[in-house]
Amino acid sequence: MTKKLKRPEVLAPAGTLEKLKVAIRYGADAVYIGGQAYGLRSRAGNFTFEEMEEGIQFAREHGAKVYVAANMVTHEGDEEGAGAWFRKLRDIGIAAVIVSDPALIMIAATEAPGLEIHLSTQASATNYETLEFWKNLGLTRVVLAREVSMAELAEIRQRTDVEIEAFVHGAMCISYSGRCTLSNHMSMRDANRGGCSQSCRWKYDLYDMPFGRERRSLKGEIPEEFSMSAVDMSMIDHIPDMIENGVDSLKIEGRMKSIHYVSTVSNCYKAAVDAYLESPEKFEAIKQDLVDEMWKVAQRELATGFYYGTPTENEQLFGARRKIPEYKFVAEVVAYDPQKKLATIRQRNVINEGDQVEFYGPHFRHFETKIKNLRDAQGQKIERAPKPMELLTIDLDQPVYPGDMVRGLKEGLINLYQEDGSSLTIRA
């Protein structure tokens, strides 16, 4: 008898209302956002209640959900007003809140009954007993710690029926489930109350420190300064393992990323899920296309985190980059006239007449073409469009749709490792 596989939710980040709508259009079944309190991304475009209501309405029209991250570690006084805030979220239709601090969990549960509560990854859930503990307190879903292996995930799934949300793409924290105080010490910004300055990604001197003698800087004697930064996670080619092991929600990190990033990554994970549930053969047929597509957006190098073993020095950001994205986001489609075969686009980066570009849209639609008959908003023929957000028109034989995106090849250098470990520089 064939095992019935559950379709996992594709959960995308949404730092702004625009990103929320883009993520849902490009395949996200749910998005998570930040409000103006209790979150961990103080510099993200955190939502007002009015923006939340507009986002919820848009999500409902597309069969999607909106969650709110309220995952800060509260100090005395931080929890004031939380009860009223959670009630407001419940009343405007937020599907769930993502919380780590037991005080906020208690407040949400007692003062906003009916509001679903998910446990944040900040709480470091790494075993099924922990999931059962939170289930007994009324939580319906747990976001696993990023340090959980695939074997551990499989055992957790076998031993509990709590919904499992697991990260599949985005930044990895060098500390344990994000619980870090480097930023507090180095820039007096509280990482666990929304102010992280990402001190782990800074570059540091290395020192020789012989016992009983003066330390000596090794600057100039080593290839580059030291950082504590990990490469990003990507599980796009391992989606079968996530589905087979019963993950309920595939979480993408990046509330501060661009609409180019959000659209591309949401599109890829939706396509991966659809393909594998249709058949393993269909997934294998498009797997390399998905991997290649992911490399068209700005990100760090990629690895699989802790899922298949403890990361090594190869999963740290050190030395020459082995691969960098070759594309830049240049425009989005505003309208298309099929009679005139004319596309109106909103420029996001410099566009030149004759540029080779790729159009892409939801449901993994792609095609390449050249910019032809570039005109400004007044209809004047131009050779170059350098002004951000300018409305332009181009001739286009193939139909496109509002919300489709346009990307072009970057100019610059790519550093690659050769087999002997030395670096090779080629022009993009």
PDB file of N, CA, C and O in Angstrom, residues 275-303:
ATOM      1  N   ALA A 275       6.100  19.122  -7.456  1.00  0.00           N
ATOM      2  CA  ALA A 275       6.718  18.094  -8.300  1.00  0.00           C
ATOM      3  C   ALA A 275       6.851  16.775  -7.554  1.00  0.00           C
ATOM      4  O   ALA A 275       6.523  15.708  -8.094  1.00  0.00           O
ATOM      5  N   TYR A 276       7.329  16.822  -6.307  1.00  0.00           N
ATOM      6  CA  TYR A 276       7.543  15.562  -5.588  1.00  0.00           C
ATOM      7  C   TYR A 276       6.220  14.871  -5.266  1.00  0.00           C
ATOM      8  O   TYR A 276       6.128  13.635  -5.331  1.00  0.00           O
ATOM      9  N   LEU A 277       5.194  15.646  -4.936  1.00  0.00           N
ATOM     10  CA  LEU A 277       3.900  15.028  -4.637  1.00  0.00           C
ATOM     11  C   LEU A 277       3.248  14.459  -5.888  1.00  0.00           C
ATOM     12  O   LEU A 277       2.424  13.549  -5.798  1.00  0.00           O
ATOM     13  N   GLU A 278       3.621  14.987  -7.050  1.00  0.00           N
ATOM     14  CA  GLU A 278       3.138  14.399  -8.302  1.00  0.00           C
ATOM     15  C   GLU A 278       3.850  13.075  -8.546  1.00  0.00           C
ATOM     16  O   GLU A 278       3.215  12.061  -8.834  1.00  0.00           O
ATOM     17  N   SER A 279       5.187  13.088  -8.416  1.00  0.00           N
ATOM     18  CA  SER A 279       5.958  11.842  -8.517  1.00  0.00           C
ATOM     19  C   SER A 279       7.418  12.143  -8.215  1.00  0.00           C
ATOM     20  O   SER A 279       7.917  13.226  -8.547  1.00  0.00           O
ATOM     21  N   PRO A 280       8.125  11.186  -7.602  1.00  0.00           N
ATOM     22  CA  PRO A 280       9.569  11.367  -7.384  1.00  0.00           C
ATOM     23  C   PRO A 280      10.324  11.633  -8.684  1.00  0.00           C
ATOM     24  O   PRO A 280      11.291  12.396  -8.702  1.00  0.00           O
ATOM     25  N   GLU A 281       9.880  11.002  -9.762  1.00  0.00           N
ATOM     26  CA  GLU A 281      10.542  11.180 -11.055  1.00  0.00           C
ATOM     27  C   GLU A 281      10.399  12.625 -11.544  1.00  0.00           C
ATOM     28  O   GLU A 281      11.338  13.195 -12.113  1.00  0.00           O
ATOM     29  N   LYS A 282       9.237  13.210 -11.327  1.00  0.00           N
ATOM     30  CA  LYS A 282       9.027  14.603 -11.733  1.00  0.00           C
ATOM     31  C   LYS A 282       9.963  15.520 -10.947  1.00  0.00           C
ATOM     32  O   LYS A 282      10.546  16.459 -11.512  1.00  0.00           O
ATOM     33  N   PHE A 283      10.127  15.255  -9.656  1.00  0.00           N
ATOM     34  CA  PHE A 283      11.033  16.081  -8.855  1.00  0.00           C
ATOM     35  C   PHE A 283      12.462  15.952  -9.361  1.00  0.00           C
ATOM     36  O   PHE A 283      13.168  16.953  -9.507  1.00  0.00           O
ATOM     37  N   GLU A 284      12.912  14.722  -9.615  1.00  0.00           N
ATOM     38  CA  GLU A 284      14.279  14.524 -10.098  1.00  0.00           C
ATOM     39  C   GLU A 284      14.507  15.239 -11.422  1.00  0.00           C
ATOM     40  O   GLU A 284      15.596  15.758 -11.682  1.00  0.00           O
ATOM     41  N   ALA A 285      13.453  15.290 -12.245  1.00  0.00           N
ATOM     42  CA  ALA A 285      13.590  15.915 -13.556  1.00  0.00           C
ATOM     43  C   ALA A 285      13.809  17.424 -13.464  1.00  0.00           C
ATOM     44  O   ALA A 285      14.471  18.012 -14.327  1.00  0.00           O
ATOM     45  N   ILE A 286      13.254  18.062 -12.430  1.00  0.00           N
ATOM     46  CA  ILE A 286      13.389  19.520 -12.330  1.00  0.00           C
ATOM     47  C   ILE A 286      14.346  19.961 -11.222  1.00  0.00           C
ATOM     48  O   ILE A 286      14.572  21.156 -11.043  1.00  0.00           O
ATOM     49  N   LYS A 287      14.936  19.000 -10.494  1.00  0.00           N
ATOM     50  CA  LYS A 287      15.766  19.352  -9.336  1.00  0.00           C
ATOM     51  C   LYS A 287      16.900  20.296  -9.696  1.00  0.00           C
ATOM     52  O   LYS A 287      17.122  21.301  -9.013  1.00  0.00           O
ATOM     53  N   GLN A 288      17.631  20.010 -10.742  1.00  0.00           N
ATOM     54  CA  GLN A 288      18.757  20.872 -11.103  1.00  0.00           C
ATOM     55  C   GLN A 288      18.277  22.248 -11.533  1.00  0.00           C
ATOM     56  O   GLN A 288      18.931  23.267 -11.247  1.00  0.00           O
ATOM     57  N   ASP A 289      17.115  22.301 -12.190  1.00  0.00           N
ATOM     58  CA  ASP A 289      16.544  23.597 -12.563  1.00  0.00           C
ATOM     59  C   ASP A 289      16.232  24.427 -11.324  1.00  0.00           C
ATOM     60  O   ASP A 289      16.420  25.642 -11.306  1.00  0.00           O
ATOM     61  N   LEU A 290      15.738  23.764 -10.277  1.00  0.00           N
ATOM     62  CA  LEU A 290      15.431  24.460  -9.022  1.00  0.00           C
ATOM     63  C   LEU A 290      16.702  24.995  -8.372  1.00  0.00           C
ATOM     64  O   LEU A 290      16.733  26.138  -7.899  1.00  0.00           O
ATOM     65  N   VAL A 291      17.741  24.174  -8.346  1.00  0.00           N
ATOM     66  CA  VAL A 291      19.015  24.607  -7.768  1.00  0.00           C
ATOM     67  C   VAL A 291      19.580  25.789  -8.551  1.00  0.00           C
ATOM     68  O   VAL A 291      20.016  26.796  -7.978  1.00  0.00           O
ATOM     69  N   ASP A 292      19.553  25.693  -9.875  1.00  0.00           N
ATOM     70  CA  ASP A 292      20.067  26.776 -10.713  1.00  0.00           C
ATOM     71  C   ASP A 292      19.269  28.058 -10.506  1.00  0.00           C
ATOM     72  O   ASP A 292      19.838  29.158 -10.459  1.00  0.00           O
ATOM     73  N   GLU A 293      17.964  27.907 -10.389  1.00  0.00           N
ATOM     74  CA  GLU A 293      17.104  29.078 -10.171  1.00  0.00           C
ATOM     75  C   GLU A 293      17.435  29.774  -8.854  1.00  0.00           C
ATOM     76  O   GLU A 293      17.462  31.003  -8.767  1.00  0.00           O
ATOM     77  N   MET A 294      17.711  28.995  -7.828  1.00  0.00           N
ATOM     78  CA  MET A 294      18.016  29.566  -6.524  1.00  0.00           C
ATOM     79  C   MET A 294      19.269  30.422  -6.558  1.00  0.00           C
ATOM     80  O   MET A 294      19.398  31.382  -5.798  1.00  0.00           O
ATOM     81  N   TRP A 295      20.180  30.094  -7.471  1.00  0.00           N
ATOM     82  CA  TRP A 295      21.421  30.844  -7.557  1.00  0.00           C
ATOM     83  C   TRP A 295      21.284  32.133  -8.355  1.00  0.00           C
ATOM     84  O   TRP A 295      22.283  32.815  -8.612  1.00  0.00           O
ATOM     85  N   LYS A 296      20.083  32.485  -8.724  1.00  0.00           N
ATOM     86  CA  LYS A 296      19.860  33.741  -9.440  1.00  0.00           C
ATOM     87  C   LYS A 296      19.516  34.889  -8.492  1.00  0.00           C
ATOM     88  O   LYS A 296      19.270  36.007  -8.943  1.00  0.00           O
ATOM     89  N   VAL A 297      19.478  34.621  -7.194  1.00  0.00           N
ATOM     90  CA  VAL A 297      19.187  35.679  -6.220  1.00  0.00           C
ATOM     91  C   VAL A 297      20.393  35.893  -5.308  1.00  0.00           C
ATOM     92  O   VAL A 297      21.201  34.990  -5.097  1.00  0.00           O
ATOM     93  N   ALA A 298      20.484  37.094  -4.760  1.00  0.00           N
ATOM     94  CA  ALA A 298      21.600  37.441  -3.879  1.00  0.00           C
ATOM     95  C   ALA A 298      21.510  36.671  -2.577  1.00  0.00           C
ATOM     96  O   ALA A 298      20.506  36.723  -1.873  1.00  0.00           O
ATOM     97  N   GLN A 299      22.550  35.945  -2.262  1.00  0.00           N
ATOM     98  CA  GLN A 299      22.619  35.183  -1.015  1.00  0.00           C
ATOM     99  C   GLN A 299      24.064  34.749  -0.785  1.00  0.00           C
ATOM    100  O   GLN A 299      24.918  34.909  -1.648  1.00  0.00           O
ATOM    101  N   ARG A 300      24.310  34.206   0.379  1.00  0.00           N
ATOM    102  CA  ARG A 300      25.638  33.651   0.653  1.00  0.00           C
ATOM    103  C   ARG A 300      25.738  32.269  -0.002  1.00  0.00           C
ATOM    104  O   ARG A 300      24.788  31.799  -0.617  1.00  0.00           O
ATOM    105  N   GLU A 301      26.875  31.637   0.162  1.00  0.00           N
ATOM    106  CA  GLU A 301      26.980  30.255  -0.307  1.00  0.00           C
ATOM    107  C   GLU A 301      25.979  29.388   0.447  1.00  0.00           C
ATOM    108  O   GLU A 301      25.473  29.774   1.500  1.00  0.00           O
ATOM    109  N   LEU A 302      25.712  28.194  -0.065  1.00  0.00           N
ATOM    110  CA  LEU A 302      24.634  27.364   0.472  1.00  0.00           C
ATOM    111  C   LEU A 302      25.136  26.001   0.936  1.00  0.00           C
ATOM    112  O   LEU A 302      26.045  25.426   0.357  1.00  0.00           O
ATOM    113  N   ALA A 303      24.499  25.488   1.988  1.00  0.00           N
ATOM    114  CA  ALA A 303      24.781  24.146   2.504  1.00  0.00           C
ATOM    115  C   ALA A 303      23.498  23.642   3.173  1.00  0.00           C
ATOM    116  O   ALA A 303      22.461  24.311   3.147  1.00  0.00           O
TER     117      ALA A 303
END
